[in-house]
Every structure is written in C-alpha cells, then in structure tokens.
Tab-separated table of C-alpha atoms and ligand atoms in Angstrom:
chain	number	residue	atom	x	y	z
M	11	MET	CA	5.248	28.590	-37.162
M	12	THR	CA	2.466	29.320	-40.500
M	13	ASP	CA	0.525	26.491	-39.357
M	14	ALA	CA	0.180	26.514	-35.819
M	15	THR	CA	-2.609	26.073	-34.174
M	16	ILE	CA	-2.701	27.960	-30.086
M	17	LEU	CA	-3.641	25.135	-27.399
M	18	THR	CA	-3.705	26.225	-23.173
M	19	ILE	CA	-1.749	24.822	-21.155
M	20	ASP	CA	-4.679	23.013	-19.811
M	21	ALA	CA	-6.346	21.984	-22.853
M	22	LEU	CA	-3.040	20.491	-23.608
M	23	LYS	CA	-2.872	18.676	-21.147
M	24	GLU	CA	-6.262	17.442	-21.200
M	25	ARG	CA	-5.315	15.837	-24.746
M	26	VAL	CA	-2.343	14.227	-23.286
M	27	GLU	CA	-4.098	13.067	-20.592
M	28	ALA	CA	-7.455	10.973	-22.928
M	29	ILE	CA	-4.673	10.237	-25.021
M	30	PHE	CA	-3.401	7.557	-21.756
M	31	ARG	CA	-6.908	7.231	-20.313
M	32	ARG	CA	-7.852	5.974	-24.014
M	33	ALA	CA	-4.846	3.677	-23.746
M	34	GLY	CA	-5.807	1.924	-20.504
M	35	LEU	CA	-3.614	4.228	-17.866
M	36	ASN	CA	-5.101	5.015	-14.369
M	37	ALA	CA	-6.216	8.635	-13.681
M	38	VAL	CA	-2.633	8.431	-11.341
M	39	GLN	CA	-0.368	7.323	-13.662
M	40	ALA	CA	-2.237	9.065	-16.678
M	41	GLY	CA	-2.536	12.469	-14.875
M	42	ALA	CA	1.058	12.666	-13.150
M	43	LEU	CA	2.190	11.917	-17.574
M	44	ALA	CA	0.690	14.482	-19.074
M	45	GLY	CA	0.906	16.879	-16.359
M	46	VAL	CA	5.344	16.485	-16.965
M	47	ILE	CA	4.567	16.177	-20.474
M	48	THR	CA	2.857	19.241	-20.783
M	49	ALA	CA	4.905	20.696	-18.831
M	50	GLY	CA	7.689	19.790	-21.409
M	51	GLU	CA	5.310	21.840	-24.386
M	52	ARG	CA	4.817	24.676	-22.076
M	53	ASP	CA	8.311	25.021	-21.243
M	54	ALA	CA	9.968	24.883	-25.217
M	55	CYS	CA	11.694	21.101	-24.298
M	56	LYS	CA	10.884	19.559	-26.556
M	57	SER	CA	12.960	16.877	-26.540
M	58	HIS	CA	10.688	15.919	-23.527
M	59	GLY	CA	7.333	16.776	-24.638
M	60	ILE	CA	4.752	15.546	-26.767
M	61	PHE	CA	7.724	13.393	-28.349
M	62	ARG	CA	7.660	10.534	-25.971
M	63	ILE	CA	3.767	10.033	-25.442
M	64	GLU	CA	4.787	7.007	-28.697
M	65	GLY	CA	7.337	5.693	-26.631
M	66	ALA	CA	5.690	5.803	-23.869
M	67	LEU	CA	2.593	3.728	-24.770
M	68	ARG	CA	4.603	1.618	-26.498
M	69	THR	CA	6.730	0.519	-23.110
M	70	VAL	CA	2.743	-0.049	-21.916
M	71	LYS	CA	1.806	-2.439	-25.599
M	72	ALA	CA	4.496	-4.667	-24.472
M	73	GLY	CA	3.635	-4.384	-20.528
M	74	LYS	CA	6.902	-3.364	-19.241
M	75	VAL	CA	5.185	-0.996	-17.749
M	76	ARG	CA	1.793	-1.263	-15.267
M	77	PRO	CA	-0.733	0.714	-16.876
M	78	ASP	CA	-3.155	0.207	-13.638
M	79	ALA	CA	0.149	1.089	-11.008
M	80	THR	CA	-0.750	2.276	-7.293
M	81	PRO	CA	2.781	3.719	-6.534
M	82	GLU	CA	2.644	3.073	-2.713
M	83	LEU	CA	4.955	5.023	0.428
M	84	ALA	CA	6.853	2.716	2.646
M	85	PRO	CA	5.262	3.171	6.934
M	86	PRO	CA	7.648	6.621	7.841
M	87	ASP	CA	10.545	5.028	9.734
M	88	GLY	CA	11.249	7.880	11.729
M	89	SER	CA	14.469	7.950	9.550
M	90	ALA	CA	15.759	10.802	6.148
M	91	ILE	CA	15.163	8.067	3.927
M	92	VAL	CA	11.195	7.971	2.335
M	93	ARG	CA	10.969	4.871	0.265
M	94	VAL	CA	8.331	4.919	-2.228
M	95	ASP	CA	7.786	1.209	-4.603
M	96	ALA	CA	6.149	2.477	-8.240
M	97	HIS	CA	5.336	-1.172	-8.547
M	98	GLY	CA	6.555	-1.021	-12.187
M	99	GLY	CA	4.057	2.078	-13.183
M	100	PHE	CA	5.772	5.994	-13.995
M	101	ALA	CA	7.915	6.852	-11.792
M	102	ASN	CA	5.958	10.572	-12.397
M	103	PRO	CA	3.521	9.319	-9.354
M	104	ALA	CA	5.688	7.888	-7.264
M	105	PHE	CA	7.522	11.765	-7.006
M	106	ALA	CA	3.981	13.212	-6.354
M	107	LEU	CA	3.079	10.648	-3.686
M	108	GLY	CA	6.516	10.947	-1.455
M	109	LEU	CA	7.303	14.546	-2.660
M	110	PRO	CA	5.221	16.029	0.596
M	111	VAL	CA	6.671	13.362	3.271
M	112	LEU	CA	10.348	13.957	1.346
M	113	ALA	CA	9.795	18.105	2.404
M	114	GLU	CA	8.400	17.365	6.199
M	115	ARG	CA	12.057	14.766	7.136
M	116	ALA	CA	14.219	17.929	4.929
M	117	HIS	CA	12.901	20.696	7.301
M	118	ALA	CA	13.114	18.504	10.877
M	119	LEU	CA	16.806	16.487	9.752
M	120	GLY	CA	18.599	19.271	7.208
M	121	LEU	CA	18.112	16.499	4.444
M	122	ALA	CA	16.463	13.626	3.215
M	123	ALA	CA	16.797	11.322	0.336
M	124	LEU	CA	13.415	10.286	-1.115
M	125	VAL	CA	14.362	6.439	-2.657
M	126	VAL	CA	11.516	5.594	-5.832
M	127	ASN	CA	11.648	1.825	-7.174
M	128	ASP	CA	11.231	-0.257	-9.766
M	129	CYS	CA	9.566	2.517	-12.036
M	130	THR	CA	9.469	3.536	-15.641
M	131	HIS	CA	11.536	6.587	-16.577
M	132	PHE	CA	11.103	9.148	-19.265
M	133	SER	CA	11.081	12.175	-17.877
M	134	ALA	CA	12.901	15.359	-17.474
M	135	LEU	CA	13.975	15.438	-13.922
M	136	TRP	CA	13.562	19.347	-13.554
M	137	PRO	CA	9.418	19.588	-12.637
M	138	GLU	CA	10.580	17.127	-9.098
M	139	VAL	CA	13.735	19.981	-8.577
M	140	GLU	CA	11.489	22.612	-8.849
M	141	ALA	CA	8.704	21.271	-6.191
M	142	VAL	CA	11.359	20.630	-3.876
M	143	THR	CA	12.307	24.157	-4.408
M	144	ALA	CA	8.683	25.038	-3.638
M	145	GLU	CA	9.098	23.609	-0.770
M	146	GLY	CA	11.986	25.465	0.603
M	147	LEU	CA	14.554	23.136	0.246
M	148	ALA	CA	17.611	22.833	-2.254
M	149	ALA	CA	17.667	19.512	-4.404
M	150	ILE	CA	19.383	17.090	-6.492
M	151	VAL	CA	17.914	14.500	-8.571
M	152	MET	CA	19.744	11.535	-10.417
M	153	CYS	CA	18.658	8.614	-11.943
M	154	PRO	CA	20.449	5.616	-14.822
M	155	SER	CA	18.402	5.225	-18.100
M	156	TYR	CA	19.640	2.087	-20.171
M	157	ALA	CA	22.878	1.623	-21.897
M	158	THR	CA	23.567	3.570	-25.073
M	159	VAL	CA	26.466	5.963	-22.987
M	160	ALA	CA	30.254	4.850	-23.717
M	161	PRO	CA	32.575	5.720	-20.855
M	162	ALA	CA	35.517	7.613	-21.701
M	163	GLY	CA	37.708	5.542	-23.740
M	164	GLY	CA	35.544	3.436	-24.294
M	165	THR	CA	34.119	1.834	-27.574
M	166	ARG	CA	30.524	0.592	-26.396
M	167	PRO	CA	27.801	1.420	-24.598
M	168	LEU	CA	27.665	0.957	-21.080
M	169	LEU	CA	26.404	3.548	-18.813
M	170	GLY	CA	22.765	5.626	-19.901
M	171	THR	CA	22.649	8.836	-20.876
M	172	ASN	CA	22.217	8.886	-16.756
M	173	PRO	CA	20.303	12.907	-16.846
M	174	PHE	CA	21.378	15.070	-13.206
M	175	ALA	CA	19.939	17.961	-12.038
M	176	PHE	CA	19.782	20.548	-8.882
M	177	GLY	CA	17.709	22.625	-8.056
M	178	TRP	CA	17.809	25.740	-5.568
M	179	PRO	CA	15.236	28.223	-3.949
M	180	ARG	CA	15.092	31.736	-4.489
M	181	ARG	CA	12.012	34.246	-2.182
M	182	ASP	CA	11.111	36.396	-5.128
M	183	SER	CA	12.086	33.978	-8.399
M	184	ASP	CA	11.814	31.489	-10.144
M	185	PRO	CA	14.479	28.474	-8.524
M	186	TYR	CA	17.866	28.605	-9.649
M	187	VAL	CA	17.355	25.416	-11.536
M	188	PHE	CA	19.556	23.061	-13.089
M	189	ASP	CA	18.620	19.502	-15.540
M	190	PHE	CA	21.059	18.010	-18.099
M	191	ALA	CA	21.860	14.127	-19.117
M	192	THR	CA	25.058	12.989	-18.362
M	193	SER	CA	25.759	12.490	-22.286
M	194	VAL	CA	27.113	15.238	-24.893
M	195	ALA	CA	23.585	15.109	-25.635
M	196	ALA	CA	19.372	13.636	-24.057
M	197	ARG	CA	19.098	10.283	-26.924
M	198	GLY	CA	16.207	12.409	-27.184
M	199	GLU	CA	17.476	15.175	-29.545
M	200	ILE	CA	19.740	12.333	-31.910
M	201	GLU	CA	16.269	11.293	-32.819
M	202	LEU	CA	15.252	14.222	-32.928
M	203	HIS	CA	17.891	15.539	-35.550
M	204	ARG	CA	17.331	12.070	-37.268
M	205	ARG	CA	13.529	12.128	-37.474
M	206	ALA	CA	14.443	15.878	-39.187
M	207	GLY	CA	17.210	14.254	-41.573
M	208	LYS	CA	19.758	16.768	-39.528
M	209	PRO	CA	23.578	15.710	-39.125
M	210	LEU	CA	24.311	15.744	-35.628
M	211	PRO	CA	27.327	17.655	-34.343
M	212	GLU	CA	30.748	16.697	-33.610
M	213	GLY	CA	31.927	14.765	-30.653
M	214	TRP	CA	28.068	13.663	-29.801
M	215	ALA	CA	28.571	9.899	-30.675
M	216	ILE	CA	30.926	7.175	-32.740
M	217	ASP	CA	29.554	4.444	-34.592
M	218	SER	CA	28.943	0.364	-33.289
M	219	GLU	CA	32.729	-0.194	-34.659
M	220	GLY	CA	33.570	2.371	-32.050
M	221	ARG	CA	34.628	5.573	-34.917
M	222	PRO	CA	33.583	9.287	-34.393
M	223	THR	CA	30.061	10.066	-36.566
M	224	THR	CA	27.753	12.281	-37.122
M	225	GLU	CA	25.261	10.272	-38.786
M	226	PRO	CA	22.029	9.652	-36.195
M	227	GLU	CA	21.228	6.391	-37.993
M	228	ALA	CA	25.300	4.952	-36.936
M	229	ALA	CA	25.470	6.969	-33.344
M	230	LEU	CA	22.093	5.221	-32.290
M	231	ALA	CA	23.068	1.629	-33.165
M	232	GLY	CA	26.766	2.663	-31.670
M	233	ALA	CA	26.804	5.091	-28.628
M	234	MET	CA	26.407	8.708	-27.779
M	235	LEU	CA	29.624	10.304	-25.470
M	236	PRO	CA	29.849	11.187	-22.572
M	237	PHE	CA	29.647	15.040	-21.583
M	238	GLY	CA	32.893	16.597	-21.073
M	239	GLY	CA	35.099	13.169	-21.754
M	240	HIS	CA	36.258	11.308	-18.567
M	241	LYS	CA	34.599	14.295	-15.948
M	242	GLY	CA	30.989	13.314	-17.654
M	243	SER	CA	31.925	9.538	-17.338
M	244	ALA	CA	32.788	9.611	-13.545
M	245	ILE	CA	29.461	11.856	-12.979
M	246	GLY	CA	27.768	8.811	-14.752
M	247	THR	CA	29.129	5.734	-12.998
M	248	MET	CA	28.372	7.905	-9.620
M	249	ILE	CA	25.184	7.576	-10.785
M	250	GLU	CA	24.588	4.335	-11.890
M	251	LEU	CA	25.918	3.208	-8.655
M	252	LEU	CA	24.283	6.165	-5.943
M	253	ALA	CA	21.060	5.755	-7.632
M	254	GLY	CA	21.038	1.972	-9.004
M	255	ILE	CA	23.184	-0.131	-6.860
M	256	MET	CA	23.084	1.836	-3.502
M	257	ILE	CA	19.443	1.986	-3.498
M	258	GLY	CA	18.740	-1.595	-4.467
M	259	ASP	CA	17.666	-0.796	-8.264
M	260	LEU	CA	18.653	-1.380	-11.771
M	261	THR	CA	21.737	-0.379	-13.212
M	262	SER	CA	21.611	1.442	-17.592
M	263	PRO	CA	23.155	-2.256	-18.676
M	264	GLU	CA	20.449	-4.178	-16.565
M	265	VAL	CA	17.958	-2.513	-17.614
M	266	LEU	CA	19.020	-2.814	-21.394
M	267	ASP	CA	19.493	-6.197	-20.766
M	268	ARG	CA	15.705	-6.148	-19.490
M	269	LEU	CA	14.178	-4.480	-21.143
M	270	GLY	CA	16.303	-5.875	-24.761
M	271	SER	CA	15.500	-2.835	-27.212
M	272	THR	CA	15.802	1.517	-26.601
M	273	LEU	CA	12.536	1.931	-28.230
M	274	LEU	CA	10.544	1.251	-24.807
M	275	ALA	CA	10.915	3.439	-21.821
M	276	PRO	CA	13.537	2.589	-19.370
M	277	MET	CA	13.154	0.801	-15.519
M	278	HIS	CA	14.803	1.414	-12.809
M	279	GLY	CA	15.129	3.807	-9.337
M	280	GLU	CA	15.683	7.043	-9.358
M	281	LEU	CA	16.972	9.466	-5.894
M	282	ILE	CA	15.977	12.807	-5.098
M	283	LEU	CA	18.174	14.523	-2.376
M	284	ALA	CA	16.521	17.314	0.004
M	285	PHE	CA	18.621	19.902	1.947
M	286	SER	CA	17.538	22.920	3.640
M	287	PRO	CA	19.878	25.683	3.089
M	288	GLU	CA	19.154	27.545	6.882
M	289	ALA	CA	19.399	23.721	8.757
M	290	PHE	CA	22.991	23.828	7.004
M	291	ALA	CA	24.226	27.217	7.607
M	292	LYS	CA	22.478	27.011	11.142
M	293	GLY	CA	25.324	29.500	13.326
M	294	ARG	CA	27.106	30.721	10.076
M	295	PRO	CA	26.846	33.937	9.552
M	296	GLY	CA	24.654	35.297	6.873
M	297	ASP	CA	20.681	34.004	5.654
M	298	PRO	CA	22.374	31.675	2.827
M	299	ILE	CA	19.257	32.080	0.745
M	300	ALA	CA	19.666	36.069	0.531
M	301	ARG	CA	23.669	35.696	-0.213
M	302	ALA	CA	22.479	33.205	-3.275
M	303	GLU	CA	21.152	36.073	-4.879
M	304	THR	CA	24.365	38.033	-4.503
M	305	LEU	CA	26.073	35.253	-6.181
M	306	PHE	CA	23.736	34.689	-8.640
M	307	GLU	CA	23.800	38.990	-10.062
M	308	ALA	CA	27.677	38.698	-9.814
M	309	ILE	CA	26.653	35.840	-12.791
M	310	LEU	CA	23.591	37.955	-14.784
M	311	GLY	CA	26.576	41.289	-14.160
M	312	GLN	CA	29.218	39.450	-16.757
M	313	GLY	CA	26.567	39.144	-19.062
M	314	ALA	CA	25.653	35.364	-18.676
M	315	ARG	CA	22.474	33.970	-17.944
M	316	LEU	CA	20.862	31.706	-15.671
M	317	PRO	CA	20.042	27.727	-16.575
M	318	SER	CA	16.820	27.492	-17.283
M	319	GLN	CA	16.136	31.359	-17.643
M	320	ARG	CA	15.141	30.109	-21.194
M	321	ARG	CA	12.481	27.368	-20.229
M	322	PHE	CA	11.298	30.462	-17.532
M	323	ALA	CA	11.137	32.577	-20.191
M	324	ALA	CA	9.167	30.109	-22.538
M	325	ARG	CA	7.277	29.331	-20.078
M	326	ALA	CA	5.409	33.080	-19.605
M	327	ASN	CA	5.339	33.494	-22.798
M	328	ALA	CA	3.257	30.341	-22.349
M	329	ARG	CA	0.658	30.803	-20.187
M	330	ALA	CA	0.331	34.576	-21.298
M	331	GLN	CA	-0.039	33.298	-25.207
M	332	GLY	CA	0.038	29.830	-25.308
M	333	ILE	CA	1.245	26.967	-26.804
M	334	ALA	CA	1.821	26.707	-30.291
M	335	MET	CA	1.539	23.143	-32.164
M	336	SER	CA	2.361	22.887	-35.155
M	337	SER	CA	-0.551	20.917	-37.889
M	338	GLN	CA	1.560	17.456	-37.878
M	339	GLU	CA	1.830	18.135	-33.625
M	340	ILE	CA	-1.857	17.983	-33.491
M	341	ALA	CA	-2.745	15.482	-35.826
M	342	GLN	CA	-0.327	13.316	-33.975
M	343	LEU	CA	-2.497	14.080	-30.466
M	344	ASP	CA	-6.170	12.728	-32.671
M	345	ARG	CA	-4.251	9.352	-33.969
M	346	LEU	CA	-3.223	8.742	-30.858
M	347	LEU	CA	-6.532	9.511	-29.114
M	348	ALA	CA	-8.715	8.181	-31.908
M	349	GLU	CA	-6.576	4.492	-32.214
M	350	GLY	CA	-4.996	4.084	-28.356
M	351	LEU	CA	-2.856	1.449	-28.549
M	352	ASP	CA	-3.141	0.349	-31.437
M	353	ALA	CA	-1.024	3.653	-32.884
M	354	VAL	CA	1.863	2.457	-31.706
M	355	ALA	CA	3.463	-0.808	-33.264
M	356	TRP	CA	5.210	-3.908	-31.168
M	357	ASP	CA	5.267	-7.004	-31.341
U	453	NDP	P1	20.765	20.908	-22.372
U	453	NDP	O1	21.707	20.894	-22.782
U	453	NDP	O2	19.647	21.556	-23.199
U	453	NDP	O3	20.377	21.734	-21.558
U	453	NDP	C1	21.172	21.758	-20.282
U	453	NDP	C2	21.049	22.318	-19.017
U	453	NDP	O4	21.980	23.625	-18.660
U	453	NDP	C3	18.923	22.899	-19.178
U	453	NDP	O5	19.166	23.097	-17.370
U	453	NDP	C4	19.750	25.223	-19.820
U	453	NDP	O6	18.776	25.584	-19.201
U	453	NDP	C5	20.844	24.584	-18.919
U	453	NDP	N1	21.791	26.021	-20.359
U	453	NDP	C6	22.104	25.534	-21.658
U	453	NDP	N2	22.536	26.341	-22.572
U	453	NDP	C7	23.025	27.262	-21.625
U	453	NDP	C8	23.521	28.583	-21.448
U	453	NDP	N3	24.151	29.304	-22.058
U	453	NDP	N4	23.555	29.080	-19.637
U	453	NDP	C9	22.904	28.840	-19.050
U	453	NDP	N5	22.268	27.415	-18.887
U	453	NDP	C10	22.534	26.861	-19.898
U	453	NDP	O7	20.238	19.342	-21.745
U	453	NDP	P2	20.250	17.873	-22.367
U	453	NDP	O8	19.992	17.884	-23.253
U	453	NDP	O9	21.347	17.174	-21.353
U	453	NDP	O10	18.795	17.172	-21.334
U	453	NDP	C11	17.681	17.577	-21.687
U	453	NDP	C12	16.722	17.113	-21.390
U	453	NDP	O11	16.496	15.718	-21.329
U	453	NDP	C13	16.634	17.075	-19.097
U	453	NDP	O12	16.244	17.755	-18.566
U	453	NDP	C14	17.067	15.716	-19.311
U	453	NDP	O13	16.389	15.923	-17.531
U	453	NDP	C15	16.313	14.856	-19.886
U	453	NDP	N6	16.172	13.603	-19.873
U	453	NDP	C16	16.259	12.152	-19.311
U	453	NDP	C17	16.636	11.335	-19.168
U	453	NDP	C18	16.088	10.409	-18.113
U	453	NDP	O14	16.532	8.889	-18.360
U	453	NDP	N7	14.729	10.346	-17.981
U	453	NDP	C19	17.839	11.564	-19.686
U	453	NDP	C20	18.952	12.098	-20.049
U	453	NDP	C21	18.204	13.522	-20.234
U	453	NDP	P3	17.088	25.898	-20.271
U	453	NDP	O15	16.607	25.153	-20.093
U	453	NDP	O16	17.292	27.159	-19.532
U	453	NDP	O17	18.563	25.781	-21.693
U	454	PYC	O1	16.764	11.673	-23.788
U	454	PYC	O2	18.336	10.585	-23.443
U	454	PYC	C1	17.512	10.516	-23.344
U	454	PYC	C2	16.151	9.702	-22.327
U	454	PYC	C3	16.755	8.398	-22.264
U	454	PYC	C4	15.383	8.243	-21.256
U	454	PYC	C5	14.377	8.655	-20.797
U	454	PYC	N1	15.045	9.956	-21.787
C-alpha cells in the first residue's frame, strides 16, 4: 500500500467507536462493535472489518436494530443453558454479557450452551470462539444469516451463509480455531469483488435463472452456493435447525422476509456451545490438551498450516507495526465520523 496511514490497534478502535457513538449507539453497543471490527482489520479479515460499518449504520437508520439496547441475562437456573436477550441490539455485547456465566457452567457441568436471542449479527465468529477458548474450553459457535444461498441441487436463495466456527484451547500457543461461512464464500467477499470490479471464481454462485455465473452483480441478484455441495448444504440446514428453530429464533428465510433487504445486517439468534476437554476425558488415559498438540504437530509436520495461522500472524504484525489503512479507508472513516447517520442512505 503506497499511500498507507499506520494506526495503532487502539487508535483504530477509538475511531470506530467514535463513529458509532456519533451515530447514536450507546456505550455498550459502540464498544463491542468497535472491538470486533477493529479485530477484523487487525487480523487482516477485510470482509468483516471497517467495510461493515456502513451496513451497521444503515441498519440503525432503517430502525431494524436498537442502538440503545442493553442486553439482559436471564436469571441463572442451575441448568446448562445460559440465555441472553439482546433486546434488539447487536449480538456482540450480548455475547460478552453471557460469556462468564457460560464458562462457569461449562466448567461445573462439563458442557454448557449460551443462547443469544433477538440480536443483529454481522460479524465474524472467531472473536467469540477465541474468547471461549481463553477460558480453557472448546467451543462451537453458529448462527443463521439471511436467505442468500441455494440448497445443493436447488435454484433459489433459501439458506443463509450461516457461519460455523470451532475452537480448541492450547496452553502455550494461540488456540486452534476455524471459522467459515457454509457457503463457498462469505457474502462480504462477493461485495468486495463487485467493488473491485473483479469476476468471481467459478462455482461460487448462480444467477437469478439458476445458471452458473462469475458476475458479482448477477450473483447478488441470484444465489450463492453452499461449500462442498450437499455436505455444506446439510451443515447450513443444521445451523438453521439448531441456531434458528431450536432456540426459538428466526431462520434465514424468515430473516429476509422480516428485513426485506440484504443491504441491512441480519437479525436472528446465535448458539454458542462450550465443552470442558478435561471433564469429557475424565478417567481416560492421557491429558486431552497435551494429546491435541501431537495432532497439531503431525498436521504441521506435513507442511500444512493450521486454520487461523494467517490471522494470528497478521495480528502479531499489527501489534508490532500497527495497521496500514489506505487513504480511501481513512477518508471513509473521517466521513462516517463527520456525517453520522447522514453518511448512509436508507428510505
Ligand atoms: P475463509 O474461507 O476465508 O476461511 C475459513 C477458515 O479456514 C479460516 O479459519 C482460515 O484461517 C482457514 N483457512 C483458510 N485457508 C486455509 C488453509 N490453506 N489451511 C488451513 N486453514 C485455512 O472463510 P469464509 O470466507 O468462509 O468466512 C469469512 C468470515 O466470514 C468468517 O469469519 C465468518 O464468521 C464470517 N461470516 C459471518 C457471517 C455472519 O452472518 N455473521 C456469515 C458468513 C460468514 P485464516 O483466517 O488463518 O486464513
Ligand atoms: O459475509 O456472508 C456474510 C455475512 C452475512 C451477514 C454477515 N456477514
């Protein structure tokens, strides 16, 4: 990047938080959103970095998310299910509220689930998976999105891009984490290709007639495809069942019906599962955390890399060198701060 401005991680977070405060978000919402968006830039995950600010502001302007929401934890009932009502706000502060109780329950019972209801969710899942692994727990996180993906063999949008993430705690290194859309790519990637005027790789999408396309515009009007054909399609469907229907929240087609647009961030629920490896392995030979290291070493020993290694390397670089932002990105941040909700259009 020839015209880069280098910002520290904290400086970028302050700028992003100020944009959300200027747009009317309360401190708990603005702080949590600034945290995940800055983490996206810090870890070189552009599809969930500052690119997402405008969509979040548009959703506020459209009145589809409550900028002043305060998430509420249901009184603990001793069970393995921890519930947080986001009260129509963003998912991120609701997750932060539920995490300590989820961790306490999972350590006490061996496994526990955090159910977040009535939230708007546009972020990557790895910040949440990592937060659970930091408690010494393994984690699975999933949520629906809105109907933009055709089921394998189908021709029209039905499933969401439904992200699915897993984390495993490690003692002396960053956790093992993967986090991906169950579509071939996240929808944000299609939008980034459109903005860059680049064709999509083959096999990502079909147009509104159900024909394969590499045109981002045609893909946005048509449907994305699940990863791995029928396998991704089934996992995407499982996410609709577990993190939509089972938790009494919206499925991806219901989200799209309710919102009427994919230009707004989707509102639905989220499911976070936490497991204590020590509790599951109790009475069996070997320390599960140590045994996992043997597996990771064997993967690396073949010259393969672990998922999230690229992200952790980008993070180390950002901590040492700061985050490089282009002049367009700096101008975008300045404009959003100066104009607040006037910076985005919604009618
Ligand atoms: P990617 O395909 O970019 O990456 C998926 C995962 O695979 C990452 O953990 C990545 O690690 C890892 N990975 C990639 N290449 C390799 C490799 N060669 N060897 C080993 N591991 C590898 O993800 P997607 O585009 O599908 O999703 C991007 C993000 O979008 C996710 O964070 C997801 O949560 C988010 N999303 C959010 C949605 C929402 O509704 N909130 C909907 C859909 C997606 P690394 O990062 O280190 O490359
Ligand atoms: O990138 O697919 C995506 C996405 C949808 C909602 C939030 N992110």
